[in-house]
Amino acid sequence: MQLTLEFGGGLELLCDSEKIHKVNVDLPHGVEDLTMKHLLTWVRTNVIKERPEMFIKGDTVRPGVLVLVNDCDWELSGQLDTTIEDKDVIVFISTLHGG
């Protein structure tokens, strides 16, 4: 499944300062639909290069990370249960900034 992952608001620093990632994600064994829960696990393993605790807490994103799936807030589409489809664009933006 081809996806575009975008990181902003400082989260790109956890990914070798690369903001946009074009990735191919395989479905976990025995799973028919890719969900955000599966994708976050995949991102933590394959995209985040350092300090994953700044991105993920437990099995979800840390408070202060805005998640958009095709420009729609994931809170409107089911959060971890949001189904991801081929060619979707998922954006992660940190709303927490130092001052």
Coordinates of N, CA and C in Angstrom, one line a residue:
M1 N 0.9 -1.2 0.0 CA 0.0 0.0 0.0 C 0.9 1.2 0.0
Q2 N 0.7 2.1 -1.0 CA 1.5 3.3 -1.1 C 0.9 4.5 -0.3
L3 N 1.7 5.1 0.6 CA 1.2 6.2 1.4 C 2.2 7.3 1.3
T4 N 1.7 8.5 1.6 CA 2.5 9.7 1.8 C 2.4 10.1 3.3
L5 N 3.5 10.1 4.0 CA 3.5 10.6 5.4 C 4.3 11.9 5.5
E6 N 3.7 12.9 6.1 CA 4.3 14.2 6.3 C 4.4 14.5 7.8
F7 N 5.6 15.0 8.1 CA 5.8 15.4 9.5 C 6.2 16.9 9.6
G8 N 5.6 17.6 10.5 CA 5.8 19.0 10.7 C 5.8 19.5 12.1
G9 N 6.0 20.7 12.3 CA 6.0 21.3 13.6 C 7.2 20.8 14.5
G10 N 8.2 20.3 13.9 CA 9.4 19.8 14.7 C 9.5 18.3 14.6
L11 N 8.4 17.6 14.3 CA 8.4 16.1 14.3 C 9.4 15.6 13.2
E12 N 9.6 16.4 12.2 CA 10.5 16.0 11.1 C 11.9 15.7 11.7
L13 N 12.3 16.4 12.8 CA 13.6 16.2 13.4 C 13.8 14.7 13.9
L14 N 12.7 14.1 14.1 CA 12.7 12.7 14.6 C 12.9 11.7 13.4
C15 N 12.8 12.3 12.2 CA 12.9 11.4 11.0 C 14.0 11.9 10.1
D16 N 15.2 12.2 10.7 CA 16.4 12.7 9.9 C 16.1 14.0 9.2
S17 N 15.2 14.8 9.7 CA 14.8 16.1 9.2 C 14.2 16.1 7.8
E18 N 13.6 14.9 7.5 CA 12.9 14.7 6.3 C 11.4 14.9 6.5
K19 N 10.7 15.9 5.9 CA 9.3 16.2 6.1 C 8.4 15.2 5.4
I20 N 8.7 14.8 4.2 CA 7.8 14.0 3.4 C 8.4 12.7 3.1
H21 N 7.6 11.6 3.4 CA 8.1 10.2 3.2 C 7.0 9.5 2.3
K22 N 7.5 9.1 1.1 CA 6.6 8.2 0.3 C 7.0 6.8 0.6
V23 N 6.0 6.0 1.2 CA 6.3 4.7 1.7 C 5.4 3.7 1.2
N24 N 5.9 2.4 1.2 CA 5.0 1.2 0.9 C 4.9 0.5 2.2
V25 N 3.6 0.3 2.6 CA 3.3 -0.4 3.9 C 2.6 -1.7 3.6
D26 N 3.1 -2.8 4.0 CA 2.4 -4.1 3.9 C 1.5 -4.3 5.0
L27 N 0.3 -4.9 4.7 CA -0.6 -5.2 5.8 C 0.0 -6.2 6.7
P28 N -0.3 -6.1 8.0 CA 0.1 -7.1 9.0 C -0.5 -8.4 8.6
H29 N 0.2 -9.5 8.9 CA -0.3 -10.9 8.6 C -1.7 -11.1 9.2
G30 N -2.6 -11.5 8.4 CA -4.0 -11.8 8.9 C -4.9 -10.6 9.0
V31 N -4.5 -9.5 8.6 CA -5.3 -8.3 8.7 C -5.7 -7.8 7.3
E32 N -7.0 -7.5 7.2 CA -7.6 -7.2 5.9 C -7.5 -5.7 5.6
D33 N -7.7 -4.8 6.7 CA -7.7 -3.4 6.5 C -6.6 -2.8 7.4
L34 N -5.8 -1.9 6.8 CA -4.8 -1.2 7.5 C -5.5 -0.1 8.3
T35 N -5.2 0.0 9.6 CA -5.8 1.0 10.5 C -4.6 2.0 11.0
M36 N -5.0 3.1 11.5 CA -4.0 4.0 12.1 C -3.2 3.3 13.2
K37 N -3.8 2.4 13.9 CA -3.1 1.7 15.0 C -1.9 0.9 14.4
H38 N -2.2 0.2 13.3 CA -1.2 -0.6 12.6 C -0.1 0.4 12.0
L39 N -0.6 1.5 11.4 CA 0.3 2.4 10.8 C 1.3 3.0 11.8
L40 N 0.8 3.4 12.9 CA 1.6 4.0 13.9 C 2.7 3.1 14.4
T41 N 2.4 1.8 14.5 CA 3.4 0.8 14.9 C 4.5 0.7 13.8
W42 N 4.0 0.7 12.5 CA 4.9 0.7 11.4 C 5.8 1.9 11.3
V43 N 5.2 3.1 11.5 CA 6.0 4.3 11.5 C 7.0 4.4 12.6
R44 N 6.7 3.9 13.8 CA 7.7 3.9 14.9 C 8.8 3.0 14.5
T45 N 8.6 1.9 13.9 CA 9.7 1.0 13.6 C 10.5 1.4 12.3
N46 N 9.8 2.0 11.3 CA 10.4 2.2 10.0 C 10.8 3.6 9.7
V47 N 10.2 4.6 10.3 CA 10.4 6.0 9.9 C 11.0 6.8 11.0
I48 N 10.6 6.7 12.2 CA 11.2 7.4 13.3 C 12.6 6.9 13.6
K49 N 13.6 7.8 13.5 CA 15.0 7.4 13.7 C 15.5 7.7 15.1
E50 N 14.9 8.6 15.8 CA 15.4 8.9 17.2 C 14.2 9.4 18.0
R51 N 14.4 9.2 19.3 CA 13.4 9.7 20.3 C 12.0 9.4 20.0
P52 N 11.6 8.1 19.8 CA 10.2 7.8 19.5 C 9.2 8.2 20.6
E53 N 9.7 8.3 21.8 CA 8.8 8.8 22.9 C 8.3 10.2 22.7
M54 N 8.9 10.9 21.8 CA 8.5 12.3 21.5 C 7.3 12.3 20.5
F55 N 7.1 11.1 19.9 CA 6.0 10.9 18.9 C 4.9 10.0 19.4
I56 N 5.3 8.9 20.0 CA 4.3 8.0 20.4 C 4.3 7.8 21.9
K57 N 3.1 7.7 22.5 CA 2.9 7.3 23.9 C 1.9 6.2 24.0
G58 N 2.4 5.0 24.5 CA 1.6 3.9 24.5 C 1.4 3.4 23.0
D59 N 0.1 3.3 22.6 CA -0.1 2.8 21.2 C -0.7 4.0 20.4
T60 N -0.6 5.2 20.8 CA -1.1 6.3 20.0 C -0.1 7.5 20.0
V61 N -0.4 8.5 19.3 CA 0.5 9.7 19.3 C 0.4 10.4 20.6
R62 N 1.5 11.1 21.0 CA 1.5 11.9 22.2 C 0.5 13.0 22.1
P63 N 0.0 13.5 23.3 CA -0.9 14.7 23.3 C -0.1 15.8 22.6
G64 N -0.8 16.6 21.9 CA -0.1 17.7 21.2 C 0.3 17.4 19.8
V65 N 0.0 16.2 19.3 CA 0.3 15.9 17.9 C -1.0 15.8 17.1
L66 N -1.2 16.7 16.2 CA -2.3 16.7 15.3 C -2.1 15.7 14.2
V67 N -3.1 14.9 14.0 CA -3.1 13.9 12.9 C -4.2 14.2 11.9
L68 N -3.8 14.3 10.6 CA -4.7 14.5 9.5 C -4.6 13.3 8.6
V69 N -5.8 12.8 8.2 CA -5.8 11.7 7.1 C -6.6 12.3 6.0
N70 N -5.8 12.6 4.9 CA -6.4 13.2 3.7 C -7.1 14.6 4.1
D71 N -6.3 15.3 4.9 CA -6.7 16.7 5.3 C -7.9 16.7 6.3
C72 N -8.3 15.5 6.8 CA -9.4 15.4 7.8 C -8.8 15.0 9.2
D73 N -9.2 15.8 10.2 CA -8.7 15.4 11.6 C -9.1 14.0 11.9
W74 N -8.1 13.2 12.4 CA -8.4 11.8 12.6 C -9.4 11.6 13.7
E75 N -9.6 12.6 14.6 CA -10.6 12.5 15.6 C -12.0 12.4 15.1
L76 N -12.2 12.9 13.8 CA -13.5 12.8 13.2 C -13.7 11.5 12.4
S77 N -12.6 10.7 12.3 CA -12.7 9.5 11.5 C -12.5 8.3 12.3
G78 N -12.3 8.4 13.6 CA -12.1 7.2 14.4 C -10.8 7.0 15.1
Q79 N -9.9 8.0 15.0 CA -8.6 7.9 15.6 C -7.9 6.6 15.2
L80 N -7.5 5.8 16.2 CA -6.8 4.5 15.9 C -7.5 3.6 15.0
D81 N -8.8 3.6 15.0 CA -9.6 2.7 14.2 C -9.8 3.2 12.7
T82 N -9.3 4.4 12.4 CA -9.4 5.0 11.1 C -8.7 4.0 10.1
T83 N -9.5 3.7 9.0 CA -9.0 2.8 8.0 C -8.2 3.6 7.0
I84 N -7.0 3.1 6.7 CA -6.1 3.7 5.7 C -6.2 3.0 4.4
E85 N -6.3 3.8 3.3 CA -6.4 3.2 1.9 C -5.2 3.6 1.1
D86 N -5.0 2.8 0.0 CA -3.8 3.1 -0.9 C -3.9 4.6 -1.3
K87 N -2.7 5.2 -1.4 CA -2.5 6.6 -1.8 C -3.0 7.6 -0.8
D88 N -3.4 7.2 0.4 CA -3.7 8.2 1.4 C -2.5 9.1 1.8
V89 N -2.8 10.3 2.3 CA -1.8 11.2 2.8 C -2.1 11.4 4.3
I90 N -1.1 11.0 5.1 CA -1.3 11.2 6.6 C -0.2 12.2 7.0
V91 N -0.7 13.2 7.8 CA 0.1 14.3 8.2 C 0.1 14.3 9.7
F92 N 1.3 14.5 10.3 CA 1.5 14.5 11.7 C 2.2 15.9 12.0
I93 N 1.5 16.7 12.8 CA 2.0 18.1 13.2 C 2.1 18.2 14.7
S94 N 3.2 18.6 15.2 CA 3.3 18.9 16.6 C 2.8 20.3 16.8
T95 N 1.9 20.4 17.8 CA 1.3 21.7 18.2 C 2.1 22.3 19.4
L96 N 3.1 21.6 19.9 CA 3.8 22.0 21.0 C 5.2 22.6 20.6
H97 N 5.4 23.8 20.9 CA 6.7 24.5 20.5 C 7.3 25.1 21.7
G98 N 8.6 25.1 21.7 CA 9.4 25.7 22.8 C 9.4 27.2 22.6
G99 N 9.7 28.0 23.6 CA 9.7 29.4 23.4 C 10.8 30.1 24.0

